[in-house]
XYZ file of N, CA, C and O in Angstrom:
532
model
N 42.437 119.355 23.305
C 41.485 118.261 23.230
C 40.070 118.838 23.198
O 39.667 119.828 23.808
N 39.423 118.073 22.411
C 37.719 118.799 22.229
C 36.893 118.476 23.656
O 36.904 117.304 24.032
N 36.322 119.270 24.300
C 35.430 119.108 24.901
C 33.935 118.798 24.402
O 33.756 119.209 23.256
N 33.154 118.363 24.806
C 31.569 118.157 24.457
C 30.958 118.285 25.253
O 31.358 117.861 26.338
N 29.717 118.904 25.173
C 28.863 119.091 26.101
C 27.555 118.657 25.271
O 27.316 118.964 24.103
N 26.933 118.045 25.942
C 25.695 117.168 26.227
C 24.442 117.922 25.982
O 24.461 119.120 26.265
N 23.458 117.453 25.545
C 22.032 118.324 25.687
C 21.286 117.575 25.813
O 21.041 117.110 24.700
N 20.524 116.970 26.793
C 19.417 115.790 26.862
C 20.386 114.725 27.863
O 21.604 114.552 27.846
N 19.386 114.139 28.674
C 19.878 113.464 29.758
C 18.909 112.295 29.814
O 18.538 111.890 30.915
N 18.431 111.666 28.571
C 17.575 110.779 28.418
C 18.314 109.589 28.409
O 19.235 109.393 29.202
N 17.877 108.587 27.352
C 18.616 107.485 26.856
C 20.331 107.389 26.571
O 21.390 107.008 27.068
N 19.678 108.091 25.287
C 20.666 108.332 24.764
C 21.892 109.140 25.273
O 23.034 108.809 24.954
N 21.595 110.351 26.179
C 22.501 110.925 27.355
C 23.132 110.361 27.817
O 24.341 110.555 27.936
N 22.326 109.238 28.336
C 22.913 108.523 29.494
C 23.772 107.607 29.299
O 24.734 107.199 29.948
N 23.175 107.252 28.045
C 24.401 106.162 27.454
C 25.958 106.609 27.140
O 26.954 105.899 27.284
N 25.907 107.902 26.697
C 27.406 108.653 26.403
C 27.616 108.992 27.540
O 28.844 109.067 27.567
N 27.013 109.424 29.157
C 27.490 109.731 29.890
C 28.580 108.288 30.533
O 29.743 108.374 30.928
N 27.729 107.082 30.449
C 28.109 106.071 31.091
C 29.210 105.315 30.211
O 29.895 104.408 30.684
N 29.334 105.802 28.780
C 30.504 105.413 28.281
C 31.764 106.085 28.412
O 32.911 105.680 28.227
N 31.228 107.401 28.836
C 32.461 108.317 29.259
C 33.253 107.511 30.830
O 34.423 107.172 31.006
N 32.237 107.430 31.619
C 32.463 106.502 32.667
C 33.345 105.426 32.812
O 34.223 105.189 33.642
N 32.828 104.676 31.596
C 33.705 103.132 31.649
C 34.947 103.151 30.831
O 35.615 102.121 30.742
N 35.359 104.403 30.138
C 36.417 104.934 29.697
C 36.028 104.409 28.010
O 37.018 104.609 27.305
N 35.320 104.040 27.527
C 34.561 104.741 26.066
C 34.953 105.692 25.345
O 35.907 105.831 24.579
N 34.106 106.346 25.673
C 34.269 107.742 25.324
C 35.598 108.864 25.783
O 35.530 109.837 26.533
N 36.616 108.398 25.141
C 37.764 109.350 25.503
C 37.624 111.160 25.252
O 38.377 112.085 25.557
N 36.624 111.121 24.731
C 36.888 112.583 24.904
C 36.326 113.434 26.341
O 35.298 113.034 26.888
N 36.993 114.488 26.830
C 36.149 115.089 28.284
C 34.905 115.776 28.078
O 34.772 116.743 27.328
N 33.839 115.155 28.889
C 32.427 116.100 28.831
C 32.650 117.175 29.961
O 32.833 117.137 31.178
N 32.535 118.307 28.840
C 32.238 119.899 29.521
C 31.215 119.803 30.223
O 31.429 120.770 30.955
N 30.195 119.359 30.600
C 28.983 119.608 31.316
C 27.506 118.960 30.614
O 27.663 118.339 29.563
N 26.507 119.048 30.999
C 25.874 118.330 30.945
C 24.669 119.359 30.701
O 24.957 120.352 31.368
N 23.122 119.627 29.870
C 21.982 120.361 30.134
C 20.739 119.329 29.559
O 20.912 118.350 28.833
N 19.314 119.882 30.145
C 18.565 119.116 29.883
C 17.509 119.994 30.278
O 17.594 120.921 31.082
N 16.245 119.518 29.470
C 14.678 120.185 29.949
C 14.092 119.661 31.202
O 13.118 120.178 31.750
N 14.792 118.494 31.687
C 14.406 117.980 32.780
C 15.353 118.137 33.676
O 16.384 117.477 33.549
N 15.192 119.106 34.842
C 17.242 118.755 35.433
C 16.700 118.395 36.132
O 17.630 117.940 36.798
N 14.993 117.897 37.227
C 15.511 117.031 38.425
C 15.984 115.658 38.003
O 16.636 114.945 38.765
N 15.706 115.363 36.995
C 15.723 114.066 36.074
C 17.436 113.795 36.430
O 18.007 113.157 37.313
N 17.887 114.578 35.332
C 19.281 114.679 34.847
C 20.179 114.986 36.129
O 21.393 114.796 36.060
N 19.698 115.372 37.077
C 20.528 116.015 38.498
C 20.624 114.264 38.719
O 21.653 113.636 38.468
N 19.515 113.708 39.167
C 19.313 112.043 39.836
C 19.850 111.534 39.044
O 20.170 110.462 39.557
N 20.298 111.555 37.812
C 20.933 110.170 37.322
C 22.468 111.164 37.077
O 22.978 110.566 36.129
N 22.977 111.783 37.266
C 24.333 112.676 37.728
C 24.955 112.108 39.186
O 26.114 111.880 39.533
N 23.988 112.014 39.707
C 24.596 111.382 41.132
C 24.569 109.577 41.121
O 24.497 108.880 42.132
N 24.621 109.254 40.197
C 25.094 107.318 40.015
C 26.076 107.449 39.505
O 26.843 106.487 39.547
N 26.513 108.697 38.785
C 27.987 108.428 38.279
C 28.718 108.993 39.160
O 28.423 109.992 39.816
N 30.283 107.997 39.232
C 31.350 108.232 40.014
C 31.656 110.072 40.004
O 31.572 110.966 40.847
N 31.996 109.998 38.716
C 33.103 111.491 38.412
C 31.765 112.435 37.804
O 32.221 113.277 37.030
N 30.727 112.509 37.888
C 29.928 113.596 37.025
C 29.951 114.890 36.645
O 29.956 115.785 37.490
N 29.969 115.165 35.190
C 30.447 116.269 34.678
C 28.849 117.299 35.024
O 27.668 116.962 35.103
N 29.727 118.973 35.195
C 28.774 120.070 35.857
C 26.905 119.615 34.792
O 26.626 119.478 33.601
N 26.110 119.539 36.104
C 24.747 119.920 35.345
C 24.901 121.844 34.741
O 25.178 122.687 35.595
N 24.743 122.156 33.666
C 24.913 123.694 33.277
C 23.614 123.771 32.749
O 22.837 122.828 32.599
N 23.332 125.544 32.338
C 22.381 126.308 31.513
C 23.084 125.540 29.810
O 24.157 125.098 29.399
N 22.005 125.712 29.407
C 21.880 125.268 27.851
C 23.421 126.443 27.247
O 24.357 126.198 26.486
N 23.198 127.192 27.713
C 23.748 128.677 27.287
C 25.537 128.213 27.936
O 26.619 128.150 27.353
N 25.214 128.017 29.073
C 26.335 127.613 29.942
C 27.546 126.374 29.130
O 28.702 126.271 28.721
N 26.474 125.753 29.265
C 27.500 124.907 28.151
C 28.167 124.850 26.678
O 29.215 124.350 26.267
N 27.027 125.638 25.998
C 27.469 126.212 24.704
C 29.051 127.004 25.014
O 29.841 127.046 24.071
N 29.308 127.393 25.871
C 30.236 128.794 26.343
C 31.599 127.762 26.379
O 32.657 127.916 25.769
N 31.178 126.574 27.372
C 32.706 126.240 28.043
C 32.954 124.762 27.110
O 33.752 123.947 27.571
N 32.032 124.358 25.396
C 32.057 123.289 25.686
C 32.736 123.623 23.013
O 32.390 124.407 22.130
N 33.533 122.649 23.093
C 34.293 122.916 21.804
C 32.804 122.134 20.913
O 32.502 122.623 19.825
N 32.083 121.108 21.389
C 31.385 120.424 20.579
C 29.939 120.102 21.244
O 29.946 119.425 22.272
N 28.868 120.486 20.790
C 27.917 120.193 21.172
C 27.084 118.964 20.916
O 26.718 119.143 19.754
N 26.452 117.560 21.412
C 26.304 116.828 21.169
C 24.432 116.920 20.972
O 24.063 116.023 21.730
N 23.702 117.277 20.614
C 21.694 117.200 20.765
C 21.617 115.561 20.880
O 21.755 114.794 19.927
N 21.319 115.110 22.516
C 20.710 113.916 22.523
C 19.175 114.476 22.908
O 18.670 113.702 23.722
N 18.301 115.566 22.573
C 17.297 116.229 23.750
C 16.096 115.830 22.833
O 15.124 115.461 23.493
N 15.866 115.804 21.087
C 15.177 115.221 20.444
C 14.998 116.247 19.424
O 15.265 117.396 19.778
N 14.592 116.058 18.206
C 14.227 117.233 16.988
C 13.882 118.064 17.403
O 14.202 119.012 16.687
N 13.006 118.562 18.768
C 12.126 119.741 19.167
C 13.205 120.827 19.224
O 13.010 121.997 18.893
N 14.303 120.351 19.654
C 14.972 121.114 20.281
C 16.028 121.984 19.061
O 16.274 123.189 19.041
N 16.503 120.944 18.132
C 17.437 121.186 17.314
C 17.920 122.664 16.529
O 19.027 123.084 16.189
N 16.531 123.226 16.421
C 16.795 124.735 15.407
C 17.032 125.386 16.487
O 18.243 125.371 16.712
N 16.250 126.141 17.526
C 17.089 126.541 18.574
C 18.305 126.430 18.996
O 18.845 127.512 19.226
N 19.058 125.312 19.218
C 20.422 124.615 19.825
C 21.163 124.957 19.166
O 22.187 125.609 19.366
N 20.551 124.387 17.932
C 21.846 124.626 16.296
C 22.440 126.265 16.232
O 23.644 126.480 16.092
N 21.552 127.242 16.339
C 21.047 128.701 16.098
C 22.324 128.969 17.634
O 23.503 129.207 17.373
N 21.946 128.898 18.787
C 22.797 129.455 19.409
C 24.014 129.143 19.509
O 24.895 129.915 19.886
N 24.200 127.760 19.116
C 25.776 126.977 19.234
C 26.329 127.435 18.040
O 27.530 127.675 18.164
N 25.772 127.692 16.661
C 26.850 128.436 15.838
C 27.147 129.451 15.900
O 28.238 129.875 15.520
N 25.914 130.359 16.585
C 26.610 131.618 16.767
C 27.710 131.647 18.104
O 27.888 132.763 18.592
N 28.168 130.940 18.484
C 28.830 130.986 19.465
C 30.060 130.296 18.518
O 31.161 130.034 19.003
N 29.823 130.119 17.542
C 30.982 129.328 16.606
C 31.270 127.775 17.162
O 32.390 127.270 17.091
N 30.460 127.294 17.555
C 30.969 126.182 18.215
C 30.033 124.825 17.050
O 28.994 125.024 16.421
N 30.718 123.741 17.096
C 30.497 122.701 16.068
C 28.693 122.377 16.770
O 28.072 123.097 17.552
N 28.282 121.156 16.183
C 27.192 120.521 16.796
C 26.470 119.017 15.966
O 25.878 118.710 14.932
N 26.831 118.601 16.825
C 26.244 116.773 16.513
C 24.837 116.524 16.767
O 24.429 116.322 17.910
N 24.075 116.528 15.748
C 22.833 116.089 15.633
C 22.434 114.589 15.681
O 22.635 113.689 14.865
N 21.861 114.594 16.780
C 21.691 112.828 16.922
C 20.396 113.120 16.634
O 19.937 111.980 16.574
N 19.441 113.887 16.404
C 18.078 113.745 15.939
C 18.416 113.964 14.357
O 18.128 115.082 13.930
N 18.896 113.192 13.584
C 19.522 113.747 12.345
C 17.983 114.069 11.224
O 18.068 114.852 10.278
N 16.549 113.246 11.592
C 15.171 113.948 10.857
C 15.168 114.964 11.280
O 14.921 115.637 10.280
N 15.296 115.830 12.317
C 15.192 117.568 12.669
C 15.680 118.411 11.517
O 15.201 119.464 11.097
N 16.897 117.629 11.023
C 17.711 118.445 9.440
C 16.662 118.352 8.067
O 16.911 119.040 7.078
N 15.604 117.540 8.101
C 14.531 117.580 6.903
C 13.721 118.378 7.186
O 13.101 118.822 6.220
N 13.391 118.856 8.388
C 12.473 119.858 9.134
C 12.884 121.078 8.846
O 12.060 121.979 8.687
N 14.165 121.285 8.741
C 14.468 122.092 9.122
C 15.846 122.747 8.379
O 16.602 123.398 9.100
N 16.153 122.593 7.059
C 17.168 122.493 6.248
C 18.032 124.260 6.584
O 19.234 124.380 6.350
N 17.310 125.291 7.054
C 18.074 125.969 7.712
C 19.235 126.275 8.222
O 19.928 127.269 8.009
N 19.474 125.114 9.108
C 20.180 124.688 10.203
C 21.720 124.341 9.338
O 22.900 124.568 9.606
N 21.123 123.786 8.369
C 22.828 123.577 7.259
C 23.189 125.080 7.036
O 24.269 125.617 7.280
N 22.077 125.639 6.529
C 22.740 126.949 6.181
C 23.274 127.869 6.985
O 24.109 128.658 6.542
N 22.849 127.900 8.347
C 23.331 128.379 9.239
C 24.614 128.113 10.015
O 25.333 128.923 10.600
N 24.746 126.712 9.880
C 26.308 125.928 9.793
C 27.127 126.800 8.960
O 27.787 127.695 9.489
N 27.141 126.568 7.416
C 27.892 127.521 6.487
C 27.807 128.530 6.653
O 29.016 128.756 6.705
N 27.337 129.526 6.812
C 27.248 130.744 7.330
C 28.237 131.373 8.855
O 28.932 132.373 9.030
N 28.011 130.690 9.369
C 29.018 130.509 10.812
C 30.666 129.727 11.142
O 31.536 129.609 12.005
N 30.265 129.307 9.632
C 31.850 128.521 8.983
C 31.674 127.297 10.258
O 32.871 127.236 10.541
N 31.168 126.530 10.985
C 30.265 125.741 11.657
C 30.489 124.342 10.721
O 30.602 124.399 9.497
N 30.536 123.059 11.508
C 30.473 121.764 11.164
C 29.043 121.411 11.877
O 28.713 121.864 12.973
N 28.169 120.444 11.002
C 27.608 120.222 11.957
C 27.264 118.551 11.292
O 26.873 118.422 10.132
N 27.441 117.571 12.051
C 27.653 116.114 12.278
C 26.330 115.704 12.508
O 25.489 116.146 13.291
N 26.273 114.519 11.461
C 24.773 113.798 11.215
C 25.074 112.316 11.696
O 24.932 111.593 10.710
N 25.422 111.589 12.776
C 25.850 110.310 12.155
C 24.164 109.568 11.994
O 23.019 109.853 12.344
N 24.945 108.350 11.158
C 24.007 107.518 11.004
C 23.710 106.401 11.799
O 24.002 106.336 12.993
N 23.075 105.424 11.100
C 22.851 104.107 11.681
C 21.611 104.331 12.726
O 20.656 105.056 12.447
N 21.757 103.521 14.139
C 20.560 102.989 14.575
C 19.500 104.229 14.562
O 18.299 104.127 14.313
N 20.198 105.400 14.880
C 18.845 106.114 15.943
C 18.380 106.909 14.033
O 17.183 106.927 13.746
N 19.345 107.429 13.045
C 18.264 107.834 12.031
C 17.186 106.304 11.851
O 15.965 106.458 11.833
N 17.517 105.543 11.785
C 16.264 104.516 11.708
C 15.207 104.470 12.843
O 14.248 103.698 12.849
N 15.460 105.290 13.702
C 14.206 105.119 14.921
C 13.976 106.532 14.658
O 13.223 106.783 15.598
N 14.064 107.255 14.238
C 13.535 108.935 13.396
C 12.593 108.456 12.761
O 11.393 108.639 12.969
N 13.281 107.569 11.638
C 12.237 107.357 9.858
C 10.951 106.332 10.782
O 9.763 106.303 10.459
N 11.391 105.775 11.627
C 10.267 104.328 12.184
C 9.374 105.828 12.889
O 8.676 106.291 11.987
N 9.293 106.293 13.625
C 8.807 107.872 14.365
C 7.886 108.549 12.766
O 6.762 108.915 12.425
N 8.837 108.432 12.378
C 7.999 109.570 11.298
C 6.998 108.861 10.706
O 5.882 109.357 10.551
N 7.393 107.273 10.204
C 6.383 106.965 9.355
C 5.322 106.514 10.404
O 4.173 106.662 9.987
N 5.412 106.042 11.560
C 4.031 105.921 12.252
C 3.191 107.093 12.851
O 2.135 106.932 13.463
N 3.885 108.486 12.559
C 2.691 109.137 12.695
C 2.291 110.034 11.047
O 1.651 111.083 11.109
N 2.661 109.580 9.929
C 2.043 109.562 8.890
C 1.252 108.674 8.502
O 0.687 108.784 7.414
């Protein structure tokens, strides 16, 4: 069974954490990382069963699928160490991939999947982008 591990403990974190919770999300979260861990530590302790707070690195190691809820900043970095670790990676900042078209190639290169979905949040990217153009 795939494990996932988490990157960002924001909104969007929290929302896959708490669907994992209410039995949602059937797949098991490997652990959890974030730029904020007192943040991410405090909202770890409202959930019943909470999966390990880890190093960015830490979780790449023990986790089959990496999920980026942390925001575009983060993405070329994340992408860069999670394929070399051969491990897949789900881009929920899916504008970071126009930034940054690299990141595909580095997928292919690492024989690497790396997952764009669509719908709400690329539309709160393009709404982001065009108000600060």
């Amino acid at each position: 069974m795939t494990a996932i591990g988490i990157v960002g403990c924001g909104a969007i974190g929290q929302a896959l954490l708490k669907a994992s919770e209410a039995g949602s999300l059937t797949l098991p979260i490997s652990g959890i990382a974030s730029r904020t861990e007192e943040t991410a530590r405090a909202f770890l302790t409202t959930l019943i069963d909470p999966p390990e707070y880890c190093s960015q690195t830490e979780l790449v190691a023990k986790s089959d699928l990496i999920v980026e809820a942390a925001g575009g900043d983060v993405l070329l970095e994340l992408a860069s160490e999670t394929f070399h670790s051969g491990k897949d990676l789900m881009a929920i900042s899916v504008g970071a991939l126009v930034a940054h078209p690299e990141i595909l190639d580095m997928a292919k290169e690492q024989c690497c999947k790396i997952y764009a979905p669509s719908g709400a949040i690329a539309g709160l990217d393009g709404i982001k982008s065009a108000s600060s153009g």
